[in-house]
């Protein structure tokens, strides 16, 4: 079945360090790929997305490139801040029929802590 | 209307009791989803509505679970005869009907603790 595998956490970095969170996927079709972020006590927020191969999603200094050949969508940021501390989820969604559910399949999440 | 609202935020209940959660989606969104998130895991799909029609249910949704979306507006998720394994965060999300997923808007969730 369709699945997403994320780099295991927790990840602890110092402020201004470089970040990479690995994400690979298995899908029977041609998925759209997403990164969601969950801050403490809050729901999931869409961070960035990519809908076709070689697309690069970007937002708030984060980037991820849809790599079909390696079935990957790694999240990167050049210089992290304390405010980036959160849990990050990689997810995929497959095209649905007209009335079908566009279900998201999530990875297990990676907890990121940034120390000042 | 600034987002998806869920009520209550937290619920503690005794095993065997019934609980009901409410979700108010973004008003123009015709699709509504329920997900369950257990500790240390990503959310898992439970069920989906397009307008008032419940079009898909996961195998995770046992007979003790029922969801409704009367008039295609707010939705409720009821769990009957709760079990300790039902303890989780229940997330609601809404979206517009698009042929490719552009991501949902999630609510803050209802955290259920069954004691």
mmCIF file of C-alpha atoms in Angstrom:
data_model
loop_
_atom_site.group_PDB
_atom_site.id
_atom_site.type_symbol
_atom_site.label_atom_id
_atom_site.label_comp_id
_atom_site.label_asym_id
_atom_site.label_seq_id
_atom_site.Cartn_x
_atom_site.Cartn_y
_atom_site.Cartn_z
ATOM 1 C CA UNK A 1 0.000 0.000 0.000
ATOM 2 C CA UNK A 2 0.911 3.668 -0.091
ATOM 3 C CA UNK A 3 3.246 4.761 2.673
ATOM 4 C CA UNK A 4 5.593 7.504 3.844
ATOM 5 C CA UNK A 5 8.793 6.952 5.806
ATOM 6 C CA UNK A 6 10.410 9.813 7.662
ATOM 7 C CA UNK A 7 13.732 10.238 9.342
ATOM 8 C CA UNK A 8 13.363 9.272 12.967
ATOM 9 C CA UNK A 9 13.627 11.930 15.587
ATOM 10 C CA UNK A 10 13.931 13.707 17.781
ATOM 11 C CA UNK A 11 16.284 16.116 16.058
ATOM 12 C CA UNK A 12 18.036 18.778 18.129
ATOM 13 C CA UNK A 13 19.983 21.584 16.497
ATOM 14 C CA UNK A 14 21.469 24.915 17.446
ATOM 15 C CA UNK A 15 20.051 28.130 16.052
ATOM 16 C CA UNK A 16 21.339 28.955 12.546
ATOM 17 C CA UNK A 17 22.278 25.343 11.832
ATOM 18 C CA UNK A 18 21.307 23.643 8.560
ATOM 19 C CA UNK A 19 18.359 21.272 8.627
ATOM 20 C CA UNK A 20 17.493 18.228 6.550
ATOM 21 C CA UNK A 21 14.616 15.892 7.398
ATOM 22 C CA UNK A 22 14.502 12.901 5.085
ATOM 23 C CA UNK A 23 11.247 11.628 3.618
ATOM 24 C CA UNK A 24 10.714 8.786 1.168
ATOM 25 C CA UNK A 25 7.456 7.416 -0.144
ATOM 26 C CA UNK A 26 5.889 4.373 -1.761
ATOM 27 C CA UNK A 27 2.854 4.967 -3.950
ATOM 28 C CA UNK A 28 0.948 3.020 -6.564
ATOM 29 C CA UNK A 29 0.154 6.134 -8.576
ATOM 30 C CA UNK A 30 1.550 9.613 -9.051
ATOM 31 C CA UNK A 31 1.151 11.388 -5.714
ATOM 32 C CA UNK A 32 1.191 14.978 -4.596
ATOM 33 C CA UNK A 33 3.624 15.508 -1.736
ATOM 34 C CA UNK A 34 3.325 17.723 1.317
ATOM 35 C CA UNK A 35 5.095 18.827 4.446
ATOM 36 C CA UNK A 36 2.903 19.736 7.411
ATOM 37 C CA UNK A 37 4.056 21.316 10.675
ATOM 38 C CA UNK A 38 2.441 20.925 14.083
ATOM 39 C CA UNK A 39 3.325 23.420 16.801
ATOM 40 C CA UNK A 40 2.643 22.470 20.429
ATOM 41 C CA UNK A 41 -1.060 22.398 21.204
ATOM 42 C CA UNK A 42 -2.080 23.230 17.657
ATOM 43 C CA UNK A 43 -3.394 21.440 14.597
ATOM 44 C CA UNK A 44 -1.416 20.656 11.471
ATOM 45 C CA UNK A 45 -0.507 23.501 9.149
ATOM 46 C CA UNK A 46 0.476 23.042 5.538
ATOM 47 C CA UNK A 47 4.116 24.122 5.183
ATOM 48 C CA UNK A 48 4.743 23.401 1.509
ATOM 49 C CA UNK A 49 3.667 21.149 -1.328
ATOM 50 C CA UNK A 50 4.717 19.797 -4.725
ATOM 51 C CA UNK A 51 2.400 18.179 -7.227
ATOM 52 C CA UNK A 52 4.736 16.848 -9.933
ATOM 53 C CA UNK A 53 8.261 15.588 -10.412
ATOM 54 C CA UNK A 54 11.055 18.155 -10.038
ATOM 55 C CA UNK A 55 8.666 20.710 -8.497
ATOM 56 C CA UNK A 56 10.188 22.577 -5.567
ATOM 57 C CA UNK A 57 7.901 23.638 -2.756
ATOM 58 C CA UNK A 58 9.053 26.483 -0.542
ATOM 59 C CA UNK A 59 7.743 28.511 2.379
ATOM 60 C CA UNK A 60 9.232 30.365 5.371
ATOM 61 C CA UNK A 61 12.769 29.452 4.269
ATOM 62 C CA UNK A 62 11.960 25.737 4.021
ATOM 63 C CA UNK A 63 12.304 23.892 0.724
ATOM 64 C CA UNK A 64 11.618 20.403 -0.585
ATOM 65 C CA UNK A 65 12.026 19.002 -4.102
ATOM 66 C CA UNK A 66 9.860 16.207 -5.534
ATOM 67 C CA UNK A 67 12.327 13.551 -6.705
ATOM 68 C CA UNK A 68 10.496 10.834 -8.601
ATOM 69 C CA UNK A 69 13.635 8.840 -9.382
ATOM 70 C CA UNK A 70 14.475 8.431 -5.693
ATOM 71 C CA UNK A 71 10.855 8.675 -4.430
ATOM 72 C CA UNK A 72 11.939 11.331 -1.979
ATOM 73 C CA UNK A 73 10.799 14.726 -0.696
ATOM 74 C CA UNK A 74 13.418 15.828 1.836
ATOM 75 C CA UNK A 75 12.765 18.992 3.851
ATOM 76 C CA UNK A 76 15.637 21.499 4.061
ATOM 77 C CA UNK A 77 16.331 24.851 5.649
ATOM 78 C CA UNK A 78 19.603 26.700 5.545
ATOM 79 C CA UNK A 79 19.400 28.428 8.928
ATOM 80 C CA UNK A 80 16.905 27.325 11.552
ATOM 81 C CA UNK A 81 15.415 29.477 14.291
ATOM 82 C CA UNK A 82 14.098 28.654 17.758
ATOM 83 C CA UNK A 83 10.593 29.325 16.423
ATOM 84 C CA UNK A 84 10.972 26.381 14.008
ATOM 85 C CA UNK A 85 10.731 23.955 16.925
ATOM 86 C CA UNK A 86 7.757 21.729 16.109
ATOM 87 C CA UNK A 87 6.814 18.311 14.764
ATOM 88 C CA UNK A 88 7.123 17.955 10.992
ATOM 89 C CA UNK A 89 5.071 15.479 8.963
ATOM 90 C CA UNK A 90 5.669 14.372 5.412
ATOM 91 C CA UNK A 91 2.539 13.239 3.570
ATOM 92 C CA UNK A 92 1.299 12.114 0.194
ATOM 93 C CA UNK A 93 -2.031 12.226 -1.568
ATOM 94 C CA UNK A 94 -3.054 10.374 -4.691
ATOM 95 C CA UNK A 95 -5.414 11.744 -7.323
ATOM 96 C CA UNK A 96 -8.981 10.784 -6.486
ATOM 97 C CA UNK A 97 -12.050 10.144 -8.559
ATOM 98 C CA UNK A 98 -14.380 13.111 -8.896
ATOM 99 C CA UNK A 99 -16.119 12.432 -5.603
ATOM 100 C CA UNK A 100 -13.357 10.385 -4.040
ATOM 101 C CA UNK A 101 -11.576 11.180 -0.824
ATOM 102 C CA UNK A 102 -8.242 12.886 -1.341
ATOM 103 C CA UNK A 103 -6.777 11.076 1.595
ATOM 104 C CA UNK A 104 -3.483 12.086 3.058
ATOM 105 C CA UNK A 105 -1.057 9.364 4.093
ATOM 106 C CA UNK A 106 1.332 10.664 6.738
ATOM 107 C CA UNK A 107 4.741 9.661 7.970
ATOM 108 C CA UNK A 108 5.243 9.208 11.688
ATOM 109 C CA UNK A 109 6.522 12.753 12.222
ATOM 110 C CA UNK A 110 9.891 14.174 13.236
ATOM 111 C CA UNK A 111 10.169 16.299 16.360
ATOM 112 C CA UNK A 112 12.573 19.196 15.857
ATOM 113 C CA UNK A 113 14.001 21.216 18.732
ATOM 114 C CA UNK A 114 16.127 24.283 18.098
ATOM 115 C CA UNK A 115 18.253 25.561 20.964
ATOM 116 C CA UNK A 116 19.300 29.211 21.197
ATOM 117 C CA UNK B 1 -14.608 32.537 9.557
ATOM 118 C CA UNK B 2 -10.913 32.113 10.121
ATOM 119 C CA UNK B 3 -10.418 28.370 10.136
ATOM 120 C CA UNK B 4 -11.637 24.967 11.184
ATOM 121 C CA UNK B 5 -13.002 24.866 14.733
ATOM 122 C CA UNK B 6 -13.207 21.785 16.907
ATOM 123 C CA UNK B 7 -14.962 21.381 20.213
ATOM 124 C CA UNK B 8 -14.074 20.395 22.850
ATOM 125 C CA UNK B 9 -10.300 20.766 22.859
ATOM 126 C CA UNK B 10 -9.908 18.123 25.540
ATOM 127 C CA UNK B 11 -12.196 15.358 26.773
ATOM 128 C CA UNK B 12 -11.582 12.919 29.590
ATOM 129 C CA UNK B 13 -14.094 10.121 29.874
ATOM 130 C CA UNK B 14 -14.504 6.845 31.685
ATOM 131 C CA UNK B 15 -14.293 3.623 29.753
ATOM 132 C CA UNK B 16 -17.681 2.600 28.469
ATOM 133 C CA UNK B 17 -19.080 6.107 28.189
ATOM 134 C CA UNK B 18 -20.171 7.729 24.929
ATOM 135 C CA UNK B 19 -18.518 10.896 23.648
ATOM 136 C CA UNK B 20 -19.318 13.286 20.808
ATOM 137 C CA UNK B 21 -17.015 15.770 19.122
ATOM 138 C CA UNK B 22 -17.966 18.647 16.864
ATOM 139 C CA UNK B 23 -16.197 20.173 13.884
ATOM 140 C CA UNK B 24 -17.081 23.429 12.143
ATOM 141 C CA UNK B 25 -15.293 23.616 8.781
ATOM 142 C CA UNK B 26 -14.452 26.684 6.743
ATOM 143 C CA UNK B 27 -17.832 27.765 5.437
ATOM 144 C CA UNK B 28 -17.157 27.502 1.708
ATOM 145 C CA UNK B 29 -15.426 24.114 1.985
ATOM 146 C CA UNK B 30 -17.626 21.251 0.838
ATOM 147 C CA UNK B 31 -15.253 18.439 1.812
ATOM 148 C CA UNK B 32 -14.714 17.406 5.416
ATOM 149 C CA UNK B 33 -12.360 14.785 6.814
ATOM 150 C CA UNK B 34 -11.799 13.163 10.186
ATOM 151 C CA UNK B 35 -8.380 11.794 11.143
ATOM 152 C CA UNK B 36 -7.063 10.145 14.297
ATOM 153 C CA UNK B 37 -3.571 10.755 15.641
ATOM 154 C CA UNK B 38 -2.118 8.574 18.360
ATOM 155 C CA UNK B 39 0.918 9.572 20.386
ATOM 156 C CA UNK B 40 4.100 9.634 18.327
ATOM 157 C CA UNK B 41 2.353 8.781 15.082
ATOM 158 C CA UNK B 42 1.095 10.642 12.066
ATOM 159 C CA UNK B 43 -2.637 11.176 11.550
ATOM 160 C CA UNK B 44 -4.647 8.327 10.021
ATOM 161 C CA UNK B 45 -7.710 8.784 7.833
ATOM 162 C CA UNK B 46 -11.056 7.857 9.411
ATOM 163 C CA UNK B 47 -13.827 9.178 7.182
ATOM 164 C CA UNK B 48 -14.770 11.739 4.550
ATOM 165 C CA UNK B 49 -17.828 13.782 3.619
ATOM 166 C CA UNK B 50 -18.630 15.669 0.479
ATOM 167 C CA UNK B 51 -21.407 18.040 1.483
ATOM 168 C CA UNK B 52 -23.739 15.921 3.653
ATOM 169 C CA UNK B 53 -22.821 12.572 2.077
ATOM 170 C CA UNK B 54 -20.389 10.292 3.881
ATOM 171 C CA UNK B 55 -18.536 8.822 0.923
ATOM 172 C CA UNK B 56 -15.741 6.822 2.477
ATOM 173 C CA UNK B 57 -14.915 5.177 5.786
ATOM 174 C CA UNK B 58 -11.653 3.628 6.901
ATOM 175 C CA UNK B 59 -11.418 0.140 8.359
ATOM 176 C CA UNK B 60 -10.220 1.960 11.493
ATOM 177 C CA UNK B 61 -13.769 3.209 11.980
ATOM 178 C CA UNK B 62 -15.346 0.401 13.973
ATOM 179 C CA UNK B 63 -19.078 0.003 14.560
ATOM 180 C CA UNK B 64 -18.709 2.042 17.740
ATOM 181 C CA UNK B 65 -17.841 5.106 15.688
ATOM 182 C CA UNK B 66 -20.389 7.168 13.786
ATOM 183 C CA UNK B 67 -20.014 10.453 11.973
ATOM 184 C CA UNK B 68 -22.604 12.810 10.559
ATOM 185 C CA UNK B 69 -22.657 16.038 8.641
ATOM 186 C CA UNK B 70 -26.253 17.252 8.553
ATOM 187 C CA UNK B 71 -26.964 19.847 5.868
ATOM 188 C CA UNK B 72 -23.353 19.744 4.763
ATOM 189 C CA UNK B 73 -22.211 22.175 7.431
ATOM 190 C CA UNK B 74 -20.739 21.121 10.799
ATOM 191 C CA UNK B 75 -19.904 17.506 11.518
ATOM 192 C CA UNK B 76 -20.047 15.324 14.613
ATOM 193 C CA UNK B 77 -18.035 12.250 15.473
ATOM 194 C CA UNK B 78 -19.511 9.986 18.144
ATOM 195 C CA UNK B 79 -17.730 7.137 19.874
ATOM 196 C CA UNK B 80 -19.922 4.723 21.789
ATOM 197 C CA UNK B 81 -18.732 2.518 24.654
ATOM 198 C CA UNK B 82 -15.282 4.101 24.664
ATOM 199 C CA UNK B 83 -12.211 1.921 25.181
ATOM 200 C CA UNK B 84 -8.747 2.900 26.346
ATOM 201 C CA UNK B 85 -7.460 2.304 22.837
ATOM 202 C CA UNK B 86 -9.663 5.170 21.651
ATOM 203 C CA UNK B 87 -7.411 7.652 23.461
ATOM 204 C CA UNK B 88 -6.000 9.867 20.733
ATOM 205 C CA UNK B 89 -6.186 13.271 19.091
ATOM 206 C CA UNK B 90 -9.135 13.491 16.710
ATOM 207 C CA UNK B 91 -8.498 15.945 13.899
ATOM 208 C CA UNK B 92 -10.989 17.468 11.530
ATOM 209 C CA UNK B 93 -10.018 19.064 8.223
ATOM 210 C CA UNK B 94 -11.861 20.702 5.370
ATOM 211 C CA UNK B 95 -11.102 21.521 1.758
ATOM 212 C CA UNK B 96 -12.641 22.534 -1.519
ATOM 213 C CA UNK B 97 -13.442 19.853 -4.082
ATOM 214 C CA UNK B 98 -10.382 19.837 -6.283
ATOM 215 C CA UNK B 99 -9.154 17.023 -8.426
ATOM 216 C CA UNK B 100 -5.665 17.233 -7.012
ATOM 217 C CA UNK B 101 -5.016 17.625 -3.344
ATOM 218 C CA UNK B 102 -3.715 21.052 -2.490
ATOM 219 C CA UNK B 103 -3.778 20.285 1.166
ATOM 220 C CA UNK B 104 -6.451 20.677 3.733
ATOM 221 C CA UNK B 105 -7.031 23.132 6.541
ATOM 222 C CA UNK B 106 -6.878 21.263 9.821
ATOM 223 C CA UNK B 107 -8.516 22.172 13.092
ATOM 224 C CA UNK B 108 -6.620 22.122 16.389
ATOM 225 C CA UNK B 109 -8.085 18.757 17.282
ATOM 226 C CA UNK B 110 -9.922 17.186 20.203
ATOM 227 C CA UNK B 111 -7.708 15.216 22.571
ATOM 228 C CA UNK B 112 -9.595 12.267 24.041
ATOM 229 C CA UNK B 113 -8.371 10.460 27.132
ATOM 230 C CA UNK B 114 -10.241 7.332 28.194
ATOM 231 C CA UNK B 115 -9.566 6.327 31.798
#
